[in-house]
GROMACS .gro file of N, CA and C in nm:
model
  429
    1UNK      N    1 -12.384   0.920  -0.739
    1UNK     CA    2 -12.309   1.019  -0.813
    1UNK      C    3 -12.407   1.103  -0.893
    2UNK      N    4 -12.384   1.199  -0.874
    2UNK     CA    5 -12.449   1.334  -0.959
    2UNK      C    6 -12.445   1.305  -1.121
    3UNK      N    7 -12.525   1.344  -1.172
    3UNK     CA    8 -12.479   1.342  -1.342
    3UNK      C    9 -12.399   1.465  -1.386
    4UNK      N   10 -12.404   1.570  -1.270
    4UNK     CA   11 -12.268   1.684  -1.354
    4UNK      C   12 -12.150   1.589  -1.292
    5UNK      N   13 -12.111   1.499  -1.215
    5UNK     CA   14 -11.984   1.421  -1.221
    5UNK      C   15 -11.946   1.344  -1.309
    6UNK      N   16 -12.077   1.288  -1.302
    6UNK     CA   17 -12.054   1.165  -1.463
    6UNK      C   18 -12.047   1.238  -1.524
    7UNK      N   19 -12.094   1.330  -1.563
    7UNK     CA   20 -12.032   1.444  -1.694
    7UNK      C   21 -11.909   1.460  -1.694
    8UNK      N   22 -11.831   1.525  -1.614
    8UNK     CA   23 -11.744   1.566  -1.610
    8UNK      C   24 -11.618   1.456  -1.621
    9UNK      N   25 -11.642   1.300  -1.550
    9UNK     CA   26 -11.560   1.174  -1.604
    9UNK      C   27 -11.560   1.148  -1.731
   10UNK      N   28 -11.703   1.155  -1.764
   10UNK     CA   29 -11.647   1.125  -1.919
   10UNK      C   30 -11.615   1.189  -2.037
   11UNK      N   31 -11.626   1.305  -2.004
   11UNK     CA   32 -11.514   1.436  -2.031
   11UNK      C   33 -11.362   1.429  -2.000
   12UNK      N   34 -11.347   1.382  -1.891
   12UNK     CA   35 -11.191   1.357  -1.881
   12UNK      C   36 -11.124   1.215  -1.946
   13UNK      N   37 -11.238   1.111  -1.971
   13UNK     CA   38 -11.163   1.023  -2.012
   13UNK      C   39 -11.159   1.051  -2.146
   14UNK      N   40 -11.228   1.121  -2.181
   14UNK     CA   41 -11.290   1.123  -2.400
   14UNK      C   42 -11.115   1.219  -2.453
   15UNK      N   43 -11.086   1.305  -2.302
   15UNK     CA   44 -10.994   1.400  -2.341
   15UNK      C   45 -10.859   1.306  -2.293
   16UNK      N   46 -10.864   1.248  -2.215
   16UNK     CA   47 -10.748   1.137  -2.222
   16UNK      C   48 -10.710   1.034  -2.364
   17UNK      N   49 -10.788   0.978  -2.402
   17UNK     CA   50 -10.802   0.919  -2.551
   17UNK      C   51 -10.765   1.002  -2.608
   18UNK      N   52 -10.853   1.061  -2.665
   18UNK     CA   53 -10.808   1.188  -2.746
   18UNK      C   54 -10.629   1.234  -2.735
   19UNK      N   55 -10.545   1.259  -2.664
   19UNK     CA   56 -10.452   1.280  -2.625
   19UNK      C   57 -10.372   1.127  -2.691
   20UNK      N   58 -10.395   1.027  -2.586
   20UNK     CA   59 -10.383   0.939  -2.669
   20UNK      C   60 -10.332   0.861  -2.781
   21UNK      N   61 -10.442   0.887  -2.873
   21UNK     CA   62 -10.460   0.899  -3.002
   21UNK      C   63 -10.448   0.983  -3.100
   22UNK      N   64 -10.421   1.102  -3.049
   22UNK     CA   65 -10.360   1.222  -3.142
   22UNK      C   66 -10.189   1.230  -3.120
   23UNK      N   67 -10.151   1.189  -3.002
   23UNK     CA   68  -9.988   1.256  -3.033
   23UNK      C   69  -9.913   1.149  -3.079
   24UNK      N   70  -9.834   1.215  -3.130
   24UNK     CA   71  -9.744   1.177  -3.275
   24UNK      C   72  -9.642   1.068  -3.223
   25UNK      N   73  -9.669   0.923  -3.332
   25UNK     CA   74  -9.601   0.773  -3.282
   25UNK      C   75  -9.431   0.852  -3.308
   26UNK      N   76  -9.400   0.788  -3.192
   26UNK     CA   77  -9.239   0.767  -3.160
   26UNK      C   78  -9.187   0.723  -3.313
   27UNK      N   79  -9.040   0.838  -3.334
   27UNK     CA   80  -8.989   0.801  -3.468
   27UNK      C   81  -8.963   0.610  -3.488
   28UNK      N   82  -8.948   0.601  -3.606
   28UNK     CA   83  -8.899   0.454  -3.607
   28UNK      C   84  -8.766   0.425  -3.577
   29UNK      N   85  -8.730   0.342  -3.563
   29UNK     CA   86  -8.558   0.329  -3.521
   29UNK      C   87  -8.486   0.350  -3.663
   30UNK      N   88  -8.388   0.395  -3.678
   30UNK     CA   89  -8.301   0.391  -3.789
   30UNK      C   90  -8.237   0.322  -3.809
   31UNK      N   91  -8.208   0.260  -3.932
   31UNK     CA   92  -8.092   0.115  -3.969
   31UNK      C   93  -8.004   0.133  -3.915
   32UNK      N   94  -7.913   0.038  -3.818
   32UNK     CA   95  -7.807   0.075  -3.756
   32UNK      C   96  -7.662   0.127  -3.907
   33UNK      N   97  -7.605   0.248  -3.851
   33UNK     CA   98  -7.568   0.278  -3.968
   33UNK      C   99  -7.396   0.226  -3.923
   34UNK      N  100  -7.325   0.136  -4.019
   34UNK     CA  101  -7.228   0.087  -4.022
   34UNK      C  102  -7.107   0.214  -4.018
   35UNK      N  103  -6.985   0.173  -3.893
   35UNK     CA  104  -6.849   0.241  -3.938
   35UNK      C  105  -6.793   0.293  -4.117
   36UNK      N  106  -6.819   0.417  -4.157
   36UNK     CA  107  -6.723   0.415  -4.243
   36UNK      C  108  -6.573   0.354  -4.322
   37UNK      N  109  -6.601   0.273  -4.421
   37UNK     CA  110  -6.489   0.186  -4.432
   37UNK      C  111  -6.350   0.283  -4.465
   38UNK      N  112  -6.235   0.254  -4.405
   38UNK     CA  113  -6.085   0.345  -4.473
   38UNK      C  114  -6.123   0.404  -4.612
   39UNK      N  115  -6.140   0.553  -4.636
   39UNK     CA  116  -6.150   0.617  -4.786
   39UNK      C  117  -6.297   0.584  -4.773
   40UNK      N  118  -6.383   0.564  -4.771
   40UNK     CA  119  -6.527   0.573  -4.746
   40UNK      C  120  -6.568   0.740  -4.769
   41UNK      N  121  -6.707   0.798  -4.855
   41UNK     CA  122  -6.676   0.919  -4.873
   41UNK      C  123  -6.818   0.948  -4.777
   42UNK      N  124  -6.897   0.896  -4.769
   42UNK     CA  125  -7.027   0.868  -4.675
   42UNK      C  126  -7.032   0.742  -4.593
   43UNK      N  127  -7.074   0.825  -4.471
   43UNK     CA  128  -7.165   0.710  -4.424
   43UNK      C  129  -7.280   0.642  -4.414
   44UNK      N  130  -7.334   0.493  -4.441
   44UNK     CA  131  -7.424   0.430  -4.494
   44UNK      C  132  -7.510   0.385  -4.367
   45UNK      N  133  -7.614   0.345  -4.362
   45UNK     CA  134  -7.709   0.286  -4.242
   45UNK      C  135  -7.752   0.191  -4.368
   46UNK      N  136  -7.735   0.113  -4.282
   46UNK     CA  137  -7.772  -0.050  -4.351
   46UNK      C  138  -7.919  -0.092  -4.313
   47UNK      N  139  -8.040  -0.137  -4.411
   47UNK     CA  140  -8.119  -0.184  -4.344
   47UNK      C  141  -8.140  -0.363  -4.408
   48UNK      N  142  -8.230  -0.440  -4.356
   48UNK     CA  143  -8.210  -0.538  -4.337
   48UNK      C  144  -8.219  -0.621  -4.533
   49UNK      N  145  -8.084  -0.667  -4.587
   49UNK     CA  146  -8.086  -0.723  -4.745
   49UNK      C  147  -8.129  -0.847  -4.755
   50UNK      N  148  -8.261  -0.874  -4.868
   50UNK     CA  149  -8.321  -0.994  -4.860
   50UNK      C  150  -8.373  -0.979  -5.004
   51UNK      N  151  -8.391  -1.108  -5.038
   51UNK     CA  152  -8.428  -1.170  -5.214
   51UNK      C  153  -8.347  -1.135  -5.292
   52UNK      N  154  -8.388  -1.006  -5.365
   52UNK     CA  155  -8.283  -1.033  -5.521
   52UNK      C  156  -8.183  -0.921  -5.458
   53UNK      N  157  -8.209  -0.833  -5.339
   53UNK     CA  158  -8.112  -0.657  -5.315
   53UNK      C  159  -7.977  -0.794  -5.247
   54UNK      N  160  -8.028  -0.906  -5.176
   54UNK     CA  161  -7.896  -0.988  -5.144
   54UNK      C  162  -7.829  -0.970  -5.230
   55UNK      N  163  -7.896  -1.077  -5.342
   55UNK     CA  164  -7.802  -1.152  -5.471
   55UNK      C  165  -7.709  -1.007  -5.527
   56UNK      N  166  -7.769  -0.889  -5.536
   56UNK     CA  167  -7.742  -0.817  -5.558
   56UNK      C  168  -7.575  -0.738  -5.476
   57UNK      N  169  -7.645  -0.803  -5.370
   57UNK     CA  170  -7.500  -0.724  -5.274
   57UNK      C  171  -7.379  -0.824  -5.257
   58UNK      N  172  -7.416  -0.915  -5.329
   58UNK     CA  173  -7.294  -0.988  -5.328
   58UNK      C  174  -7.234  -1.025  -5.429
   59UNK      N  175  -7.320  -0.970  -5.548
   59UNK     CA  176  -7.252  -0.899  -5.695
   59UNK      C  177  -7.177  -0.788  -5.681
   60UNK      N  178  -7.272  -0.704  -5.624
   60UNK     CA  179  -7.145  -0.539  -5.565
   60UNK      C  180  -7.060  -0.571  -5.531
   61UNK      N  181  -7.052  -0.681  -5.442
   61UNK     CA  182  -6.931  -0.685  -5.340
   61UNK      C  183  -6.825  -0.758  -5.438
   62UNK      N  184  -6.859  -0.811  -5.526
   62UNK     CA  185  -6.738  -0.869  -5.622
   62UNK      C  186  -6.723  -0.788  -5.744
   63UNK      N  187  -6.813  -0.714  -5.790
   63UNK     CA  188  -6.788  -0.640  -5.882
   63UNK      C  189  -6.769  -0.470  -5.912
   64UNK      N  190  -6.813  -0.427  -5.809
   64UNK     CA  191  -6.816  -0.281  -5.776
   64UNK      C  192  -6.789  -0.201  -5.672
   65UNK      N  193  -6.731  -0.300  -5.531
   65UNK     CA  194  -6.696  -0.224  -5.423
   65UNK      C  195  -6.575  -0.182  -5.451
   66UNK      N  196  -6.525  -0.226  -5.502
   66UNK     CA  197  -6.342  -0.189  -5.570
   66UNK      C  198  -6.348  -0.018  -5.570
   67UNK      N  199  -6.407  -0.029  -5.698
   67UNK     CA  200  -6.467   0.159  -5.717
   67UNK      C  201  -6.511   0.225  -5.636
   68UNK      N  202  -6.650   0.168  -5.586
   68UNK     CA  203  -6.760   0.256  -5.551
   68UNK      C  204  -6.772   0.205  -5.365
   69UNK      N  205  -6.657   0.120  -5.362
   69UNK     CA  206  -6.676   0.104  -5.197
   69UNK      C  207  -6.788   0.021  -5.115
   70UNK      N  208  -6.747  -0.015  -4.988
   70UNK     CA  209  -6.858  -0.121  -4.945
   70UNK      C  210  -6.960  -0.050  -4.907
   71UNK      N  211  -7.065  -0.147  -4.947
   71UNK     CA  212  -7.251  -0.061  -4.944
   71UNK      C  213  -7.265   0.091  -5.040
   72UNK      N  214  -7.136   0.106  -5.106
   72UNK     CA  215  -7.205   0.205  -5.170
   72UNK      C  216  -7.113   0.314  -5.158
   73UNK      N  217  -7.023   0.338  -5.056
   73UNK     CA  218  -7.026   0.443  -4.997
   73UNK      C  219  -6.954   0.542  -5.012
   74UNK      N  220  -6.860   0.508  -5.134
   74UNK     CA  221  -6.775   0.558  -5.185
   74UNK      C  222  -6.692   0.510  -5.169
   75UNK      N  223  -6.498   0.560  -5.242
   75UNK     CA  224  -6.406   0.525  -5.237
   75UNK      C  225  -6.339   0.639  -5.263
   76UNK      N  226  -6.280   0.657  -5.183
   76UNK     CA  227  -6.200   0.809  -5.218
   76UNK      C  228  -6.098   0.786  -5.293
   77UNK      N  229  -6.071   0.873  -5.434
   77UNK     CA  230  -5.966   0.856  -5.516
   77UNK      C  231  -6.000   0.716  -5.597
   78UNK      N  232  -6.099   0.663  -5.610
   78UNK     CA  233  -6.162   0.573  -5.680
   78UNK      C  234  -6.308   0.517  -5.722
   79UNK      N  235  -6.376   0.588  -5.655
   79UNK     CA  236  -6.509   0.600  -5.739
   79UNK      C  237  -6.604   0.693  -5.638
   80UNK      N  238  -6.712   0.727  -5.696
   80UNK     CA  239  -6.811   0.782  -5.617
   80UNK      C  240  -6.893   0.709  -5.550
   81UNK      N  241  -6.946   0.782  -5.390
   81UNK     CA  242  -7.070   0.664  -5.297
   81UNK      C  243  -7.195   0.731  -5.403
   82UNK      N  244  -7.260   0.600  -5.424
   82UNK     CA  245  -7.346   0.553  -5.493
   82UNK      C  246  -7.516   0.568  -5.381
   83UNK      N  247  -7.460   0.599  -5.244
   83UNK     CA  248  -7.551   0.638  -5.165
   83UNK      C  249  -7.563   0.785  -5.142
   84UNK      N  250  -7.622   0.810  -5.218
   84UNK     CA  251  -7.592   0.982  -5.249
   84UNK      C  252  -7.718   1.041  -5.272
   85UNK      N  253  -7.797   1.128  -5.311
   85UNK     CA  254  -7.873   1.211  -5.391
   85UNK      C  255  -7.860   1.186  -5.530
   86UNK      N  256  -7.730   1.270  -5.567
   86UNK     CA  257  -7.732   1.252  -5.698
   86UNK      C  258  -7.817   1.140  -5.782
   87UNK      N  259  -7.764   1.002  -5.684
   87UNK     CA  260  -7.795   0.882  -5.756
   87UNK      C  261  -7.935   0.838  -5.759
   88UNK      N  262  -8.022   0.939  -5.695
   88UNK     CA  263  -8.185   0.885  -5.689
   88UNK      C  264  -8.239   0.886  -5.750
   89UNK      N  265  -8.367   0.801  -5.801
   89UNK     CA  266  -8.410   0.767  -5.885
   89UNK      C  267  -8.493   0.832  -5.992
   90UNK      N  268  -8.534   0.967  -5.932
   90UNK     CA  269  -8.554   1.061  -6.005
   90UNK      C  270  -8.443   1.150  -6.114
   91UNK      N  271  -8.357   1.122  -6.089
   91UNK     CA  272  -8.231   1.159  -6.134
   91UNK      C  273  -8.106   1.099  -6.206
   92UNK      N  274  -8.095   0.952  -6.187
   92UNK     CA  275  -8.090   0.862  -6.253
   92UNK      C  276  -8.142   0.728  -6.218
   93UNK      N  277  -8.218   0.714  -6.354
   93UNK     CA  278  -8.333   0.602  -6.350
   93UNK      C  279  -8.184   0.487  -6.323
   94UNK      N  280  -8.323   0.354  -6.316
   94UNK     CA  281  -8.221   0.254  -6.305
   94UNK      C  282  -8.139   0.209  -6.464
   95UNK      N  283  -8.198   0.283  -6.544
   95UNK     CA  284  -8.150   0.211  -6.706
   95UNK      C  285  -8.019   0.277  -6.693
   96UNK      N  286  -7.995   0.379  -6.650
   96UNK     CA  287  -7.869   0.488  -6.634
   96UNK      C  288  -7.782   0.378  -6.531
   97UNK      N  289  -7.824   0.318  -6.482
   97UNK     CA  290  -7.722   0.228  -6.430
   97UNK      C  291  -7.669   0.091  -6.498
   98UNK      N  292  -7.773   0.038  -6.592
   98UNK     CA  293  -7.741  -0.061  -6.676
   98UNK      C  294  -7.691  -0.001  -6.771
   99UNK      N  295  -7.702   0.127  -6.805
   99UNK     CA  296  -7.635   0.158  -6.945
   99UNK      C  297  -7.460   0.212  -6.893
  100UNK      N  298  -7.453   0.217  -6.801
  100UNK     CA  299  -7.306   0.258  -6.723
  100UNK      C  300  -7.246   0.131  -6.694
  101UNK      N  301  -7.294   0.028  -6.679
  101UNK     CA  302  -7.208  -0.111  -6.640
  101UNK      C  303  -7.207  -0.160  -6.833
  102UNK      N  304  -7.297  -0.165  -6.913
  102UNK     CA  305  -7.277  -0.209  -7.067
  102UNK      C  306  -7.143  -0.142  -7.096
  103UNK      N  307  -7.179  -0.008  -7.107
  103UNK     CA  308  -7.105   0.086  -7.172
  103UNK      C  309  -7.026   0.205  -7.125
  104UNK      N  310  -7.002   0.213  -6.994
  104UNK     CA  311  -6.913   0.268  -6.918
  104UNK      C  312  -7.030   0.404  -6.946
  105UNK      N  313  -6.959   0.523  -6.842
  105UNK     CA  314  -6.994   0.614  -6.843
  105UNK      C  315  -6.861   0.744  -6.871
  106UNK      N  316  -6.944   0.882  -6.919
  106UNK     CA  317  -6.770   0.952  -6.898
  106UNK      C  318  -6.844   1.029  -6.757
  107UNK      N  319  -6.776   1.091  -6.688
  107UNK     CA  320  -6.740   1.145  -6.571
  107UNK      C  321  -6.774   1.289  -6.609
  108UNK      N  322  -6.915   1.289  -6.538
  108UNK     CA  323  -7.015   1.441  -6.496
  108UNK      C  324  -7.039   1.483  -6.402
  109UNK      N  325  -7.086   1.405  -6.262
  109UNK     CA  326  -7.064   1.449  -6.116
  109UNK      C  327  -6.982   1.469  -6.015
  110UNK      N  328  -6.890   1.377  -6.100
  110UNK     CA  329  -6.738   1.386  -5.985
  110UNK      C  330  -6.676   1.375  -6.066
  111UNK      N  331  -6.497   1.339  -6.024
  111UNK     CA  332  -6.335   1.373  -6.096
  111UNK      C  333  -6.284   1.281  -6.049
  112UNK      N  334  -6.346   1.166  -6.058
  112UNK     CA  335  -6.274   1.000  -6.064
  112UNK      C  336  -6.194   0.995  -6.197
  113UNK      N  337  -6.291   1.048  -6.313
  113UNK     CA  338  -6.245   0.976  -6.465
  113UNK      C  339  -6.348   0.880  -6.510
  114UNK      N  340  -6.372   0.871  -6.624
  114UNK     CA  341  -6.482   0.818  -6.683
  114UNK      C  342  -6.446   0.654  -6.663
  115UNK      N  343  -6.573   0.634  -6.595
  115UNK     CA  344  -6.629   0.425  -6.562
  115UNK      C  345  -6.626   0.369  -6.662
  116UNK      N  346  -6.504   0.270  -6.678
  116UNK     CA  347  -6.531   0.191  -6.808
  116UNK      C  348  -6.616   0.073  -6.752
  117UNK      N  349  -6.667   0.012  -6.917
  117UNK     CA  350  -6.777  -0.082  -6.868
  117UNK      C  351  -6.759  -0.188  -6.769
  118UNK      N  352  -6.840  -0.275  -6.717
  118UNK     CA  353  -6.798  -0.356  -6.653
  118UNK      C  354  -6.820  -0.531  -6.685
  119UNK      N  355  -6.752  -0.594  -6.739
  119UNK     CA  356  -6.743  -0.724  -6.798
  119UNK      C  357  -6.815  -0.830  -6.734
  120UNK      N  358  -6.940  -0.941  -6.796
  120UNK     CA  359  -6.943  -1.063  -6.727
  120UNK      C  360  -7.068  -1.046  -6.637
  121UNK      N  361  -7.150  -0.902  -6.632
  121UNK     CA  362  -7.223  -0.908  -6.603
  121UNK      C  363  -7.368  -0.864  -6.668
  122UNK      N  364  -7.475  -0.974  -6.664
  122UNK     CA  365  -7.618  -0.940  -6.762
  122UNK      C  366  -7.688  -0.858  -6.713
  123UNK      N  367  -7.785  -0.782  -6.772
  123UNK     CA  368  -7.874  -0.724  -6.754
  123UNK      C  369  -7.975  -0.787  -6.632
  124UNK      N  370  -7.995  -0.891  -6.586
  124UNK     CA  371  -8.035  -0.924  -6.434
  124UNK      C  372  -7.946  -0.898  -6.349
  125UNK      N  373  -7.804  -0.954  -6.346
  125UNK     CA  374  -7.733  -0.915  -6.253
  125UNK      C  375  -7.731  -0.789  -6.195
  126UNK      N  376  -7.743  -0.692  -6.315
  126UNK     CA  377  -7.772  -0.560  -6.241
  126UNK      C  378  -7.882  -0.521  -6.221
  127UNK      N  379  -7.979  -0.568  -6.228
  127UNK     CA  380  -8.119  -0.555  -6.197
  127UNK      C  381  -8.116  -0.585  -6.037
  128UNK      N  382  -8.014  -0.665  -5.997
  128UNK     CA  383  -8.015  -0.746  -5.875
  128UNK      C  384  -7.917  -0.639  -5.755
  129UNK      N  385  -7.837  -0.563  -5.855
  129UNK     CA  386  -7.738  -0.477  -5.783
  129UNK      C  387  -7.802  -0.358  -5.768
  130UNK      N  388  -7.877  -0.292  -5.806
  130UNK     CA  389  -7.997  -0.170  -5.867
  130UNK      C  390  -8.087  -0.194  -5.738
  131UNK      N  391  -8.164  -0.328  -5.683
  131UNK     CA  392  -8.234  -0.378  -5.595
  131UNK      C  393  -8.144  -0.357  -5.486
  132UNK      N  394  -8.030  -0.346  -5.432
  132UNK     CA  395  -7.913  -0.378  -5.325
  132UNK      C  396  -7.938  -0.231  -5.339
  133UNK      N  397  -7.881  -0.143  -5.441
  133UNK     CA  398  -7.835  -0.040  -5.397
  133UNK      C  399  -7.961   0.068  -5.394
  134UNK      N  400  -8.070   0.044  -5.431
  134UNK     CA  401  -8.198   0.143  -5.398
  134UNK      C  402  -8.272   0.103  -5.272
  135UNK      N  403  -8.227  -0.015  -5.237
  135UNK     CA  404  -8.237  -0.055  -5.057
  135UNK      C  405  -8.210   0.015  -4.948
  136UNK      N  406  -8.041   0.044  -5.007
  136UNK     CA  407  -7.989   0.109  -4.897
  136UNK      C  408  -8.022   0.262  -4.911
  137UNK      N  409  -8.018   0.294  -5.113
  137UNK     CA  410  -8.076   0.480  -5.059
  137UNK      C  411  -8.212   0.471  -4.981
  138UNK      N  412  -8.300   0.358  -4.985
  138UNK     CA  413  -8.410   0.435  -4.930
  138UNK      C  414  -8.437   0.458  -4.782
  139UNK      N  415  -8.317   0.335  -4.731
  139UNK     CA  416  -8.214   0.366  -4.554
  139UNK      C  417  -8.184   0.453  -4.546
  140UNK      N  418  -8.184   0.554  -4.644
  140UNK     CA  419  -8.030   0.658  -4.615
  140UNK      C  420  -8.144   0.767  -4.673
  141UNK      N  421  -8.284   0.752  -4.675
  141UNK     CA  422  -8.354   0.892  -4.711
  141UNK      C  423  -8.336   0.943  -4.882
  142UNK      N  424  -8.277   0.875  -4.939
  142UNK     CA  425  -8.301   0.885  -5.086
  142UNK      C  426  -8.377   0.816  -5.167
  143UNK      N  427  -8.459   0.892  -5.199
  143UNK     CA  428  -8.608   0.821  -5.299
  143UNK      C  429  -8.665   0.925  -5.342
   0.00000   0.00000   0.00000
């Protein structure tokens, strides 16, 4: 073999790599995103709940899906989805969520009616529900 061939192979393989290694990895899969529950105001993509965002979601689920619906997602004619924008963390910290379960909140983003507090639960517990529900915004592209 000539050396302008070998040239030219390893020119085609350097530009094969190259190719390679430059084009852009396949998106990631997205949390499979769950059916909207009846009155649901969004839909949620769930990704996988573990340590305290569990403990957490199974505090929601006894203490706040009533309102705010399962995973978050709202409740129409009874609270706002909590998987929202609004609710990100730039916008309201997590203390804005412990200070809304102490001491209720009055009603600024939506026309539910002002959240009275919510009873029986400590300042971990919602530390644990805060963990559940900044899980799922960050499934759902809010952060």
């Amino acid at each position: 073999m000539t050396p302008k061939f070998l040239l030219l192979g390893a020119g085609a393989v350097a530009a094969i790599a190259a190719i390679a290694l430059l084009r852009p990895a396949p998106p990631d899969a997205a949390p499979p995103q769950t059916p909207p529950a009846p009155g649901a105001m969004v839909a949620v993509s769930l990704p996988p709940i573990t340590g305290d965002a569990a403990i957490g979601q199974r505090i929601f689920d006894t203490a706040c899906a009533t309102c705010h619906g399962p995973n978050g997602a709202g409740n129409e004619g009874a609270g706002p989805p909590l998987i929202h924008v609004i609710y990100e963390p730039g916008h309201h910290a997590d203390e804005s969520f412990q200070r809304a379960v102490a001491m209720g909140v009055q009603s600024h983003h939506w026309r539910f009616g002002d959240m009275p507090p919510v009873g029986g639960l400590t300042r971990g517990d919602v530390a644990m529900v805060i963990a559940y529900i900044r899980a799922i915004q960050r499934a759902n592209g809010i952060d």
